[in-house]
């Protein structure tokens, strides 16, 4: 790839800026002709033409319901839907395609596991004599389902706290994860702090006590190579729309023997083998967990997104984002009164940077940035316990992706200077 | 510049120099939050019969939510409840106008500094910020004066 001049000084880790041409939205002008600077990728990514075309082509040429009917369209739609499952399985290095369950989003994937365990028989069953372990840096989607399960079963909910520099405090890991622990569920890369968590240490302790491990990879799968076998987890959840795919499609990967043993959650068409008025038997996984007409076009779109990301290469994307993150951390720390909430270096962190700017409320920061065409997220980012932990009401969050550039970081830094002057 | 229509000088003044901030003695206290962004306010009302003796508050939030609480204090303290309700509904109407309402002299007479929030009504994400303290006042008043509808849910 040829490097554009000027922008990429001294770095061969950055992707060619030509990648931006694949994303029509990045040409959008806002607020009287200002070019959009999209730095809200942790909320959702933009979509490449290749994904938009796949969605269109599916609806224009192949649309039908899946797994039923013998007509040509039904067969094509089924092949495309199941083909997307193959692509996702390969993308995360799943040992079997049958371990990939399509859901609506990562929240549904996490809720699905919580409900499987609530209704499970021994040895998986979560009840009043057992414990659930999460962390203080989870997204609300990996807190609330466990609170619900805890309230319904009487199981004790425990969590790892955070260190002052935005990392998990594992100093008391043997007291947190014990023989009573049934499930440990934690985020691979934090959506608010950007922290990359130490999977191995947590998984090793969980395995010692025979607890299951669920990893929320929502902020990881779009940005780094996720290998479910290397992670050694029992379940991995992520969502499609943050990784160039459409909304309405998520993934739960689970180890095959667990998916065979654990009970279904949603009942309906598609997930059954035979049904009588008295009882039913269930289809094998993954269909056992996919009741009703699935998000077919969305799965096809996710398959196209996976193809797109794989063609560029997840290692190259990770290297690009790491370079952008190094540059952004350095530039942001030059802004007076700016405090990064989370690791203040680019090591073991993803391309999501939360910060406060003096006493200026993030809402006001975000509003003045928006006027300059800069899209960031402000608020507690569905991780309110993190804000409470660091004694702040909210943060401003800039999050980058494969199409982010160093010059966009510069625009952000200039924009923050403008914010300081505006409220100064 | 469009931003100036939201961040009027009056609003920034109230934000930097808030009126009546701090919690004082009251007949009722409420705590309201804006769950989408984390703005919070604790607000107390004190009544002398039907006259508002004090509205005191403490909170954290953006300039719009904080300035709005300050304007509320300035406008409502010392008023009769009926007048205060008229001001509250005029402010609500202005904030729900999506920028379509150009405040006239009559409205300006009722709302005084609060007409400066007209520009905020163009920004849907920020209308809740401006209304936070006003909704808290309405709730606290219902509690303090024993609104029967409120008692059932309290």
XYZ file of C-alpha atoms in Angstrom:
578
model
C 0.000 0.000 0.000
C 1.249 3.476 -0.768
C 1.259 5.978 2.056
C -0.321 9.370 1.485
C 2.300 12.056 1.953
C 2.390 14.351 4.958
C -0.157 12.600 7.095
C 1.580 9.399 8.020
C 4.995 10.717 8.877
C 7.335 8.130 10.251
C 4.799 5.369 10.560
C 4.299 2.388 8.314
C 1.697 0.973 10.669
C -1.123 3.144 9.403
C -3.567 1.907 6.787
C -3.823 3.670 3.458
C -6.309 6.496 3.713
C -7.942 5.133 0.558
C -9.870 2.840 2.903
C -12.069 5.860 3.688
C -13.454 5.774 0.139
C -15.260 2.548 1.035
C -17.378 4.420 3.615
C -19.836 6.781 1.909
C -20.876 8.415 5.159
C -17.393 9.760 5.778
C -17.952 12.210 2.883
C -20.955 13.690 4.659
C -20.900 17.438 5.276
C -22.666 18.759 8.384
C -23.410 22.173 9.889
C -22.970 24.359 6.806
C -20.319 22.440 4.949
C -18.056 21.031 7.626
C -16.674 17.578 6.913
C -17.819 15.036 9.482
C -15.093 13.831 11.829
C -16.615 10.619 13.141
C -15.061 9.676 16.475
C -17.956 7.689 17.946
C -16.925 4.251 16.749
C -17.322 2.600 20.137
C -21.043 3.390 19.834
C -21.328 2.123 16.272
C -19.095 1.946 13.214
C -19.848 3.300 9.779
C -20.604 0.784 7.031
C -18.508 0.122 3.928
C -20.099 0.046 0.476
C -19.418 -3.716 0.362
C -21.798 -4.291 3.299
C -24.448 -1.907 1.972
C -24.298 -3.684 -1.406
C -24.638 -7.106 0.232
C -27.767 -5.942 2.083
C -29.260 -4.505 -1.085
C -28.450 -7.529 -3.162
C -29.938 -9.846 -0.575
C -33.243 -7.965 -0.571
C -33.299 -7.357 -4.328
C -32.393 -10.879 -5.460
C -32.605 -13.526 -2.738
C -35.121 -12.490 -0.065
C -37.055 -15.424 1.442
C -37.458 -17.059 4.811
C -34.771 -19.532 5.811
C -34.845 -23.246 6.629
C -38.276 -23.797 5.136
C -39.710 -24.062 1.695
C -38.157 -25.851 -1.230
C -38.231 -23.012 -3.698
C -35.084 -21.548 -5.127
C -35.246 -18.303 -3.138
C -35.640 -20.135 0.169
C -32.614 -22.239 -0.690
C -30.560 -19.194 -1.650
C -31.560 -17.252 1.475
C -30.725 -20.266 3.646
C -27.357 -20.713 1.944
C -26.549 -17.024 2.456
C -27.640 -17.047 6.108
C -25.749 -20.234 6.923
C -22.829 -19.004 4.820
C -22.625 -15.970 7.106
C -22.370 -18.363 10.051
C -19.423 -20.087 8.365
C -17.722 -16.733 7.838
C -18.198 -15.652 11.443
C -16.999 -19.048 12.701
C -13.802 -18.718 10.663
C -13.363 -15.078 11.753
C -13.239 -16.052 15.449
C -11.499 -19.404 14.837
C -14.421 -21.404 16.240
C -13.782 -25.172 16.190
C -17.279 -25.701 14.774
C -19.796 -23.570 12.877
C -22.515 -25.015 15.132
C -21.045 -23.055 18.037
C -22.036 -19.716 16.463
C -25.468 -18.497 17.580
C -26.949 -15.451 15.881
C -28.726 -13.033 18.230
C -30.038 -9.481 17.981
C -27.000 -7.860 19.613
C -24.392 -8.417 22.327
C -26.925 -7.569 25.044
C -29.130 -10.428 23.877
C -26.101 -12.744 23.779
C -25.211 -11.899 27.382
C -28.828 -12.215 28.534
C -29.069 -15.547 26.753
C -26.189 -16.995 28.794
C -27.621 -15.609 32.046
C -30.951 -17.257 31.258
C -29.395 -20.572 30.173
C -27.618 -20.776 33.520
C -30.689 -19.747 35.508
C -32.704 -22.636 34.031
C -29.850 -25.156 33.757
C -29.543 -28.420 35.674
C -26.466 -29.263 37.693
C -23.570 -28.741 37.341
C -24.224 -25.408 35.604
C -27.216 -24.213 37.575
C -26.912 -20.801 39.267
C -28.851 -20.796 42.553
C -28.786 -19.324 46.058
C -25.737 -21.336 47.066
C -23.610 -20.098 44.184
C -21.864 -16.928 43.085
C -21.626 -14.814 39.944
C -18.537 -12.697 39.230
C -18.365 -9.589 37.012
C -16.242 -6.410 37.100
C -16.812 -2.762 37.905
C -15.938 -1.753 34.330
C -18.729 -3.696 32.622
C -21.197 -2.143 30.222
C -24.692 -2.115 31.755
C -25.496 -5.053 29.435
C -23.047 -7.196 31.395
C -24.254 -5.964 34.802
C -28.046 -5.871 34.676
C -28.630 -9.443 33.349
C -26.559 -10.764 36.281
C -28.364 -8.543 38.775
C -31.623 -9.974 37.449
C -30.304 -13.535 37.692
C -28.999 -12.860 41.183
C -32.354 -11.436 42.313
C -34.284 -14.337 40.807
C -32.072 -17.162 42.092
C -30.555 -15.737 45.264
C -27.036 -16.184 43.877
C -24.476 -13.732 45.234
C -23.165 -11.144 42.758
C -19.492 -10.212 43.231
C -17.148 -8.048 41.174
C -13.578 -6.985 40.653
C -12.879 -3.331 41.474
C -10.703 -0.937 39.492
C -7.289 0.600 40.102
C -6.738 4.350 39.906
C -5.229 4.012 36.427
C -8.253 2.246 34.987
C -7.268 -1.396 35.222
C -8.898 -4.372 36.924
C -7.766 -4.875 40.504
C -7.024 -8.604 40.578
C -5.115 -8.489 43.885
C -7.919 -10.392 45.630
C -8.735 -12.732 42.748
C -8.758 -15.822 44.988
C -11.371 -14.267 47.277
C -13.523 -13.013 44.388
C -13.489 -16.215 42.335
C -14.088 -19.160 44.690
C -15.370 -22.729 44.677
C -18.887 -21.252 44.798
C -18.412 -19.280 41.563
C -20.500 -20.624 38.675
C -19.809 -17.961 36.084
C -17.251 -15.217 35.546
C -18.348 -12.658 32.959
C -16.073 -9.788 31.962
C -15.288 -7.389 29.180
C -12.245 -7.947 26.972
C -11.820 -4.251 26.084
C -13.695 -1.626 28.105
C -16.110 0.587 26.171
C -15.422 3.557 28.452
C -11.827 3.156 29.695
C -10.345 1.466 26.639
C -8.566 -0.984 28.947
C -7.576 -4.374 27.530
C -8.137 -6.874 30.322
C -5.792 -9.739 31.300
C -7.845 -12.698 30.091
C -5.368 -15.415 30.955
C -5.142 -14.667 34.688
C -8.920 -14.596 35.077
C -9.562 -17.688 32.949
C -6.887 -19.665 34.808
C -8.466 -18.915 38.186
C -11.972 -19.664 36.878
C -10.812 -23.004 35.517
C -9.197 -23.850 38.872
C -12.576 -23.617 40.580
C -14.596 -25.038 37.683
C -16.460 -21.817 36.865
C -17.643 -20.992 33.348
C -16.193 -17.904 31.628
C -18.141 -15.501 29.418
C -16.187 -12.778 27.610
C -17.877 -9.648 26.261
C -15.858 -8.968 23.110
C -18.094 -6.192 21.760
C -15.248 -3.664 21.723
C -12.642 -6.254 20.741
C -14.029 -8.166 17.753
C -14.122 -5.017 15.547
C -10.547 -4.036 16.365
C -8.283 -7.022 17.037
C -8.144 -10.679 15.998
C -10.406 -12.566 18.414
C -9.582 -16.279 18.610
C -12.097 -18.048 20.827
C -9.804 -21.060 21.221
C -6.869 -18.936 22.341
C -9.101 -17.065 24.816
C -10.101 -20.412 26.394
C -13.438 -18.985 27.425
C -16.692 -20.930 27.420
C -18.745 -18.181 25.793
C -17.843 -15.078 23.781
C -20.399 -12.373 22.933
C -20.176 -9.509 20.437
C -22.320 -7.378 18.152
C -22.289 -6.768 14.406
C -22.892 -3.044 14.117
C -19.645 -2.011 15.784
C -17.642 -4.051 13.230
C -18.919 -2.589 9.955
C -22.053 -4.756 9.962
C -25.688 -3.682 10.219
C -27.614 -3.242 13.459
C -29.885 -6.067 14.612
C -27.310 -8.868 14.488
C -25.169 -10.141 17.330
C -23.213 -13.302 18.042
C -22.883 -15.682 20.928
C -20.165 -18.274 20.550
C -20.325 -21.157 23.022
C -18.465 -24.447 23.466
C -20.382 -27.210 21.764
C -20.834 -29.530 24.746
C -22.229 -26.631 26.778
C -24.668 -25.692 24.048
C -25.807 -29.308 23.929
C -26.317 -29.484 27.710
C -27.810 -26.074 28.429
C -31.550 -25.426 28.017
C -33.039 -23.094 25.401
C -34.322 -19.677 26.455
C -36.686 -18.434 23.748
C -39.112 -20.992 22.388
C -40.739 -20.960 18.964
C -40.331 -21.949 15.357
C -36.918 -22.968 14.100
C -35.632 -24.150 17.500
C -37.615 -27.396 17.654
C -37.322 -30.956 16.471
C -40.870 -32.167 17.123
C -43.799 -30.496 18.835
C -46.922 -32.042 20.333
C -49.527 -30.362 22.522
C -47.829 -31.852 25.573
C -44.151 -31.329 24.970
C -41.424 -30.654 22.430
C -37.936 -31.756 21.614
C -35.354 -29.298 20.450
C -33.173 -28.868 17.424
C -29.434 -29.160 17.970
C -27.388 -26.003 18.558
C -27.168 -23.396 17.190
C -30.816 -23.594 16.075
C -31.961 -24.494 19.599
C -31.128 -20.913 20.552
C -32.507 -19.162 17.456
C -36.285 -19.180 17.887
C -38.333 -17.460 15.212
C -37.339 -15.939 11.887
C -33.774 -14.748 12.416
C -32.287 -11.429 11.235
C -31.408 -12.876 7.831
C -30.320 -9.815 5.884
C -28.424 -8.586 8.938
C -26.535 -11.874 9.190
C -25.693 -11.651 5.493
C -24.500 -8.079 6.091
C -22.343 -9.230 8.994
C -20.868 -11.920 6.750
C -19.930 -9.199 4.239
C -18.432 -7.112 7.066
C -16.331 -10.069 8.189
C -15.123 -10.545 4.601
C -14.267 -6.856 4.411
C -12.306 -6.808 7.669
C -10.533 -10.084 6.873
C -9.465 -8.825 3.436
C -7.731 -5.869 5.091
C -6.446 -8.062 7.919
C -7.275 -7.745 11.617
C -3.586 -7.477 12.509
C -3.201 -4.491 10.187
C -6.330 -2.879 11.608
C -5.041 -3.407 15.154
C -1.640 -1.919 14.242
C -3.298 1.091 12.617
C -5.503 1.743 15.612
C -2.610 1.328 18.004
C -0.648 3.966 16.090
C -3.661 6.304 16.110
C -4.159 5.665 19.836
C -0.503 6.428 20.627
C -0.779 9.663 18.696
C -4.141 10.593 20.240
C -2.992 9.927 23.827
C 0.093 12.073 23.256
C -1.851 14.939 21.648
C -4.724 14.870 24.149
C -2.365 15.007 27.118
C -1.033 18.285 25.672
C -4.470 19.883 26.114
C -4.468 21.907 29.366
C -6.794 20.588 32.104
C -7.589 17.411 30.136
C -7.651 14.251 32.271
C -7.810 10.827 30.643
C -10.145 8.453 32.487
C -8.443 5.097 31.962
C -4.893 4.065 31.095
C -2.849 7.150 30.195
C -0.608 5.293 27.756
C -1.403 3.324 24.616
C -0.215 0.049 26.188
C -2.834 -2.621 26.794
C -5.579 -0.266 25.707
C -7.916 -0.046 22.739
C -8.704 2.930 20.519
C -11.317 4.376 22.874
C -10.277 7.351 24.995
C -12.493 8.916 27.663
C -11.566 12.204 29.256
C -12.738 15.187 31.240
C -11.855 18.775 30.388
C -11.507 20.893 33.519
C -14.924 21.671 34.967
C -16.628 21.834 31.592
C -19.438 19.316 31.496
C -19.101 16.679 28.737
C -22.493 17.702 27.327
C -21.130 21.154 26.687
C -17.888 19.749 25.291
C -19.819 17.496 22.911
C -22.123 20.296 21.782
C -19.314 22.668 20.869
C -17.401 19.856 19.134
C -20.534 18.944 17.171
C -20.771 22.488 15.885
C -17.337 21.893 14.337
C -18.469 18.631 12.751
C -16.764 16.416 15.331
C -18.938 13.512 16.550
C -17.986 12.180 19.989
C -20.040 10.474 22.678
C -20.751 12.194 25.973
C -22.332 10.807 29.136
C -21.696 7.702 31.207
C -21.490 5.359 28.187
C -23.753 2.737 29.785
C -21.025 2.200 32.379
C -22.209 4.416 35.223
C -20.344 2.461 37.947
C -17.076 3.528 36.279
C -18.077 7.209 36.538
C -19.006 6.694 40.199
C -15.662 4.943 40.815
C -13.713 7.919 39.488
C -15.997 10.542 41.053
C -17.117 12.133 37.799
C -20.624 12.636 36.406
C -19.723 11.743 32.848
C -16.944 11.769 30.276
C -16.334 12.827 26.717
C -15.268 9.815 24.658
C -13.394 9.768 21.365
C -13.168 6.333 19.752
C -11.312 5.469 16.580
C -11.496 2.830 13.881
C -9.700 1.606 10.784
C -10.656 4.738 8.829
C -9.596 7.216 11.535
C -6.632 9.446 10.688
C -4.028 11.414 12.586
C -5.398 14.593 11.057
C -8.765 13.791 12.653
C -6.964 13.614 16.002
C -5.542 17.065 15.235
C -9.024 18.393 14.434
C -10.257 17.019 17.781
C -7.416 18.656 19.700
C -8.052 22.003 17.973
C -11.751 21.569 18.684
C -11.074 21.042 22.384
C -9.036 24.245 22.401
C -12.089 26.001 20.984
C -14.259 24.452 23.704
C -11.906 25.769 26.395
C -12.020 29.260 24.927
C -15.810 29.148 24.591
C -16.384 28.332 28.264
C -13.208 30.036 29.531
C -23.027 31.110 14.597
C -25.717 28.649 15.637
C -24.025 27.745 18.909
C -24.525 31.249 20.209
C -28.275 30.768 19.908
C -28.001 27.977 22.467
C -25.295 29.377 24.676
C -26.749 32.862 25.143
C -24.704 35.195 27.318
C -27.538 35.123 29.880
C -27.271 31.330 30.127
C -23.501 31.348 30.525
C -23.842 34.058 33.206
C -26.284 31.959 35.200
C -24.020 28.927 34.763
C -20.955 30.755 36.058
C -22.792 32.686 38.793
C -25.780 30.574 39.848
C -28.594 32.087 41.928
C -29.661 30.426 45.143
C -27.516 27.336 44.748
C -27.064 25.102 47.806
C -29.568 23.112 49.844
C -31.541 24.933 52.544
C -34.487 24.058 54.744
C -37.527 22.834 52.806
C -40.951 21.161 53.007
C -40.087 18.501 50.430
C -37.013 17.237 48.636
C -36.718 15.412 45.320
C -33.828 13.952 43.355
C -34.154 13.885 39.586
C -31.751 12.467 37.021
C -31.430 12.594 33.285
C -30.510 8.952 32.638
C -29.167 9.530 29.139
C -26.407 11.847 30.275
C -26.110 11.649 34.036
C -27.268 15.167 34.911
C -28.565 15.151 38.479
C -30.356 17.616 40.733
C -31.519 17.531 44.331
C -34.140 20.220 44.886
C -36.088 21.427 47.926
C -39.113 23.707 48.061
C -40.325 25.724 51.013
C -43.820 27.177 51.024
C -45.376 29.896 53.149
C -49.010 29.044 52.488
C -49.324 29.340 48.708
C -46.269 31.566 48.417
C -42.924 30.081 47.404
C -40.532 31.014 50.169
C -37.498 29.205 48.764
C -36.300 26.810 46.081
C -32.878 25.462 46.943
C -30.889 22.974 44.904
C -27.624 21.154 44.450
C -26.637 19.233 41.379
C -24.159 18.343 38.742
C -24.676 18.713 35.075
C -24.089 20.701 31.946
C -24.297 24.478 31.631
C -27.862 24.271 30.316
C -29.217 22.232 33.238
C -27.355 24.275 35.842
C -28.270 27.643 34.329
C -31.888 26.544 34.077
C -31.996 25.768 37.812
C -30.532 29.183 38.555
C -33.137 30.936 36.363
C -35.873 28.904 38.046
C -34.736 30.065 41.459
C -34.619 33.682 40.338
C -38.043 33.533 38.694
C -40.043 31.520 41.206
C -38.901 32.467 44.682
C -41.363 34.912 46.218
C -44.152 34.076 43.762
C -47.649 32.832 44.436
C -48.060 29.203 43.333
C -50.581 30.110 40.593
C -48.148 32.566 39.018
C -45.305 30.074 39.297
C -47.392 27.430 37.517
C -48.058 29.857 34.675
C -44.332 30.509 34.353
C -43.603 26.795 34.434
C -46.097 26.012 31.681
C -44.857 28.890 29.529
C -41.308 27.584 29.898
C -42.445 24.050 29.051
C -44.242 25.344 25.946
C -41.117 27.222 24.859
C -38.860 24.208 25.380
C -41.177 21.903 23.446
C -41.406 24.314 20.503
C -38.507 22.752 18.536
C -37.202 26.236 17.816
C -40.460 27.228 16.077
C -41.637 29.625 18.769
C -40.332 33.171 18.622
C -40.894 34.598 22.116
C -43.034 37.760 21.941
C -43.194 40.604 24.463
C -45.922 38.908 26.467
C -43.897 35.740 26.800
C -40.786 37.699 27.645
C -42.664 39.442 30.428
C -43.591 36.082 31.947
C -40.305 34.283 31.419
C -37.758 37.114 31.789
C -34.236 35.557 31.596
C -35.750 32.173 30.749
C -36.545 33.306 27.178
C -32.825 32.905 26.555
C -33.489 29.158 26.440
C -35.506 29.498 23.208
C -32.413 28.477 21.217
C -32.001 25.303 23.280
C -35.377 24.039 22.063
C -33.790 23.429 18.635
C -31.552 20.744 20.132
C -33.717 17.735 21.110
C -30.901 16.140 23.127
C -30.638 19.227 25.313
C -34.305 19.995 26.023
C -34.281 17.477 28.876
C -31.292 19.275 30.396
C -33.205 22.558 30.418
C -36.335 20.960 31.876
C -34.648 18.896 34.601
C -34.954 21.424 37.420
C -38.450 22.506 36.347
C -39.733 18.937 36.461
C -38.043 18.515 39.843
C -39.760 21.689 41.117
C -43.144 20.466 39.915
C -42.616 17.112 41.621
C -41.377 18.682 44.876
C -44.305 21.080 44.920
C -46.783 18.230 44.509
C -45.158 16.462 47.446
C -44.970 19.558 49.649
C -48.564 20.589 49.063
C -49.935 17.058 49.265
C -51.133 16.664 45.702
C -53.530 13.707 46.034
C -52.471 12.278 42.669
C -48.911 12.206 43.882
C -49.667 10.640 47.233
C -50.948 7.516 45.596
C -47.673 6.853 43.865
C -45.376 8.156 46.581
